[in-house]
XYZ file of C-alpha atoms in Angstrom:
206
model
C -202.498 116.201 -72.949
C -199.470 117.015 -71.002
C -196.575 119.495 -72.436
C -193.586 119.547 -70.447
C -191.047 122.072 -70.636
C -188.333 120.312 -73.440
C -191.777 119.353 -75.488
C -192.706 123.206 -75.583
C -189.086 124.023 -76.646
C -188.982 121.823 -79.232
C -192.977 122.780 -80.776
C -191.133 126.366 -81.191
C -187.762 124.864 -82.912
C -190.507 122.845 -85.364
C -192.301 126.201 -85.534
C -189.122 127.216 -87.222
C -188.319 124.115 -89.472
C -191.627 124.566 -90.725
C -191.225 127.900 -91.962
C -188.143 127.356 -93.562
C -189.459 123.923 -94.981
C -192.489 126.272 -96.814
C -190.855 129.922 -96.617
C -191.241 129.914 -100.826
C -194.559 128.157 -100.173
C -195.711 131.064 -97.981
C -194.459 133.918 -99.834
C -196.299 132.512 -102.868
C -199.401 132.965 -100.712
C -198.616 135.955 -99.992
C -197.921 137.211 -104.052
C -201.345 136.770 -104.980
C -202.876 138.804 -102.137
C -200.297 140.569 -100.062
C -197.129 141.725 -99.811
C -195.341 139.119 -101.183
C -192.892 138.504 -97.891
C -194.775 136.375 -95.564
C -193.082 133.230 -95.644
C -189.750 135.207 -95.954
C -190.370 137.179 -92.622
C -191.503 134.333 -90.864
C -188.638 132.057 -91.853
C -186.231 134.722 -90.514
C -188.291 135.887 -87.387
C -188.757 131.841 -86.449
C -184.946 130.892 -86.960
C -183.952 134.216 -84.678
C -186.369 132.524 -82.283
C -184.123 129.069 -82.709
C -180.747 130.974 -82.243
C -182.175 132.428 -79.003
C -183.946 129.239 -77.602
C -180.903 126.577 -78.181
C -178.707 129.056 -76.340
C -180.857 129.636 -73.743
C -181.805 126.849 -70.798
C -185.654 126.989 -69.455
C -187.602 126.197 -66.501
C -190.599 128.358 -67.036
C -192.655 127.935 -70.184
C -194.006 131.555 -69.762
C -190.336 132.892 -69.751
C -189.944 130.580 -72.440
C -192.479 132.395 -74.861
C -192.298 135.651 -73.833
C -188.660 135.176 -75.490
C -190.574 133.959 -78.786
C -192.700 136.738 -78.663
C -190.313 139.529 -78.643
C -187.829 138.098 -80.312
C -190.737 137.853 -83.268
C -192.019 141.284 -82.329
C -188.618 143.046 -82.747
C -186.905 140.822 -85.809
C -190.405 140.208 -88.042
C -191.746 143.217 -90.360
C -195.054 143.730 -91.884
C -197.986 142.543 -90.015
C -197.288 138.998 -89.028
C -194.582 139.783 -86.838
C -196.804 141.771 -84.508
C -199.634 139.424 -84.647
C -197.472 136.035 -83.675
C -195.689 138.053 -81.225
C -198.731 139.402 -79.293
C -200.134 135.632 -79.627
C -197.138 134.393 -77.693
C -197.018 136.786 -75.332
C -200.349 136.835 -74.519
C -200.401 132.879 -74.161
C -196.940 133.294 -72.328
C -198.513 135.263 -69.914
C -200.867 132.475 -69.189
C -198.044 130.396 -68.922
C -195.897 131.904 -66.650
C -194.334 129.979 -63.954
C -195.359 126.474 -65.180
C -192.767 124.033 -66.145
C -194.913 122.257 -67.699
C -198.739 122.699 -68.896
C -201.773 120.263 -69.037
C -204.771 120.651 -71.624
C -206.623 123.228 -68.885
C -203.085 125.094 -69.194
C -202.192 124.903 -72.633
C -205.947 125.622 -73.522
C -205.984 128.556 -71.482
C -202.713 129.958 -73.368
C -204.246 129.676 -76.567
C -206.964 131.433 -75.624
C -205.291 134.343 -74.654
C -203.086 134.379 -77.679
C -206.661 134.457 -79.732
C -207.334 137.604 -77.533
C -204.401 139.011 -78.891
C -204.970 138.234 -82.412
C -208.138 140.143 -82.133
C -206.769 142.973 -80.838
C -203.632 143.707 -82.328
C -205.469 142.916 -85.889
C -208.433 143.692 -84.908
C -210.411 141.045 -87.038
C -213.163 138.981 -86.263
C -213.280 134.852 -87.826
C -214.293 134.892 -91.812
C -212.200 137.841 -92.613
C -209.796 135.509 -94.337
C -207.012 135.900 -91.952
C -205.081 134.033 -89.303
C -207.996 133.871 -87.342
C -209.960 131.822 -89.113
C -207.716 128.718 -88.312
C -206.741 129.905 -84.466
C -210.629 130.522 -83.500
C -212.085 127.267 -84.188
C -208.883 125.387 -82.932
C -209.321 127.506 -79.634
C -212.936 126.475 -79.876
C -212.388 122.698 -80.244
C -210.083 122.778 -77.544
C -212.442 124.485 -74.780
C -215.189 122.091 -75.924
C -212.986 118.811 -75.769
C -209.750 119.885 -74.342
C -206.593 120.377 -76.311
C -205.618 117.440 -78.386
C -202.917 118.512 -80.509
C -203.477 116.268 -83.437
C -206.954 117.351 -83.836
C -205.815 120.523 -83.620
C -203.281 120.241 -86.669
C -206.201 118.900 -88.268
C -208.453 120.952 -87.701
C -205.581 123.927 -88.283
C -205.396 122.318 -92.201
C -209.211 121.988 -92.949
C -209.636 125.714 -91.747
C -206.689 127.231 -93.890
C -208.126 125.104 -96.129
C -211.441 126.857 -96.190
C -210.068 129.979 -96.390
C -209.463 129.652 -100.072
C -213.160 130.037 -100.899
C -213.787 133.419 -98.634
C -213.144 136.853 -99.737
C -210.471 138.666 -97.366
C -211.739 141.771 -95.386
C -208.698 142.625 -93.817
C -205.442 143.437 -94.825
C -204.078 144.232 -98.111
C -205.864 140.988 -99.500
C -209.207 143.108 -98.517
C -208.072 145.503 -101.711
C -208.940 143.033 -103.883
C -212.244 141.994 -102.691
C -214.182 139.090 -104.514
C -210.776 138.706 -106.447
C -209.203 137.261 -103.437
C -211.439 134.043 -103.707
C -209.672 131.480 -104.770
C -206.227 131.954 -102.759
C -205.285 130.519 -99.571
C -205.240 133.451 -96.797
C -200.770 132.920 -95.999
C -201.566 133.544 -92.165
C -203.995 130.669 -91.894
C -201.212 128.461 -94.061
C -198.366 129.742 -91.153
C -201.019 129.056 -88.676
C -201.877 125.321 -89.474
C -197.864 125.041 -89.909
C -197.457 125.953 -86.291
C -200.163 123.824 -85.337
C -198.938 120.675 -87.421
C -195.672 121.320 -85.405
C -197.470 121.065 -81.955
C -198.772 117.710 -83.160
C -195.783 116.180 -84.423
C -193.444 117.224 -81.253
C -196.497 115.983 -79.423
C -195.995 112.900 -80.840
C -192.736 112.720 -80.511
C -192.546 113.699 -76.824
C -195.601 111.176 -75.927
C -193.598 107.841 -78.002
């Protein structure tokens, strides 16, 4: 797999379409076991990100993200702004300098931003959170190298299973065995982001 530069642009542009596409979606998610604003806050933090990336011309994917990541950090409330922004930093970081990143690279990037996860929310995989669809995508991808349709893939079957776990972090932790039955909203943004890689992937490869 080989992202260059305009592919990377456009995976956080589809970030954004995504969340707007299922902001209602998302918040829904979030009404049953949160606060209620997660697909709100991401919509907004992800279309700040667009505003700054189509005015903005890139040659380094690192400099790239590290825009994403503070421009979520400092526009996106509650928890998820935090989280995705220390995930793009971290895999920014990675990034830096590269105009353009193979699977070793792009692996590596995701990777950190798992790192980052972890310690900004400082959750571990089958609390019912984010993580649960980031770790085994990271995992896939350092056992087969990054292939981003099985990692959208992957990404749905994991948010998928998240419905059947009981949350241990996060609001959704208040309601304990009660929060069976409900899609965790971070794994849902998290297999949106990943769908997106897949289908600019696509797009960039045709």
């Amino acid at each position: 797999m080989e992202l260059s530069t305009a592919v990377m642009k456009q995976w956080a542009l589809r970030i954004n379409a995504k969340m707007q596409e299922h902001k209602d979606r998302l918040s829904e998610l979030d009404q049953a076991i949160g606060d209620g604003d997660h697909g709100h806050n991401m919509a907004r933090g992800f279309q700040e990100v667009a505003n700054k990336l189509e005015d903005t011309s890139y040659d380094d994917i690192g400099a790239m993200y590290k825009d994403v990541a503070s421009t979520l950090i400092s526009k996106v409330g509650g928890a998820s702004g935090p989280l995705y922004g220390t995930a793009f930093l971290k895999a920014a970081n990675a990034w830096k300098g590269r105009d353009a990143l193979d699977s070793a690279a792009f692996t590596e990037g995701i990777e950190a931003a798992v790192g980052g996860i972890e310690t900004r929310g400082k959750a571990s995989l089958g609390d019912k959170t984010m993580l649960d669809v980031w770790i085994p995508v990271r995992d896939e991808m350092k056992e087969d190298g990054a292939d981003a349709e099985k990692a959208a893939s992957t990404a749905e079957k994991e948010a998928e299973a998240t419905i059947d776990k009981v949350a241990k972090k996060g609001r959704a932790s208040y309601l304990g065995e009660r929060s069976k039955g409900h899609m965790d909203p971070g794994a849902f943004s998290s297999q949106l982001v990943f769908e997106a890689l897949a289908e600019v992937y696509k797009e960039g490869a045709s």
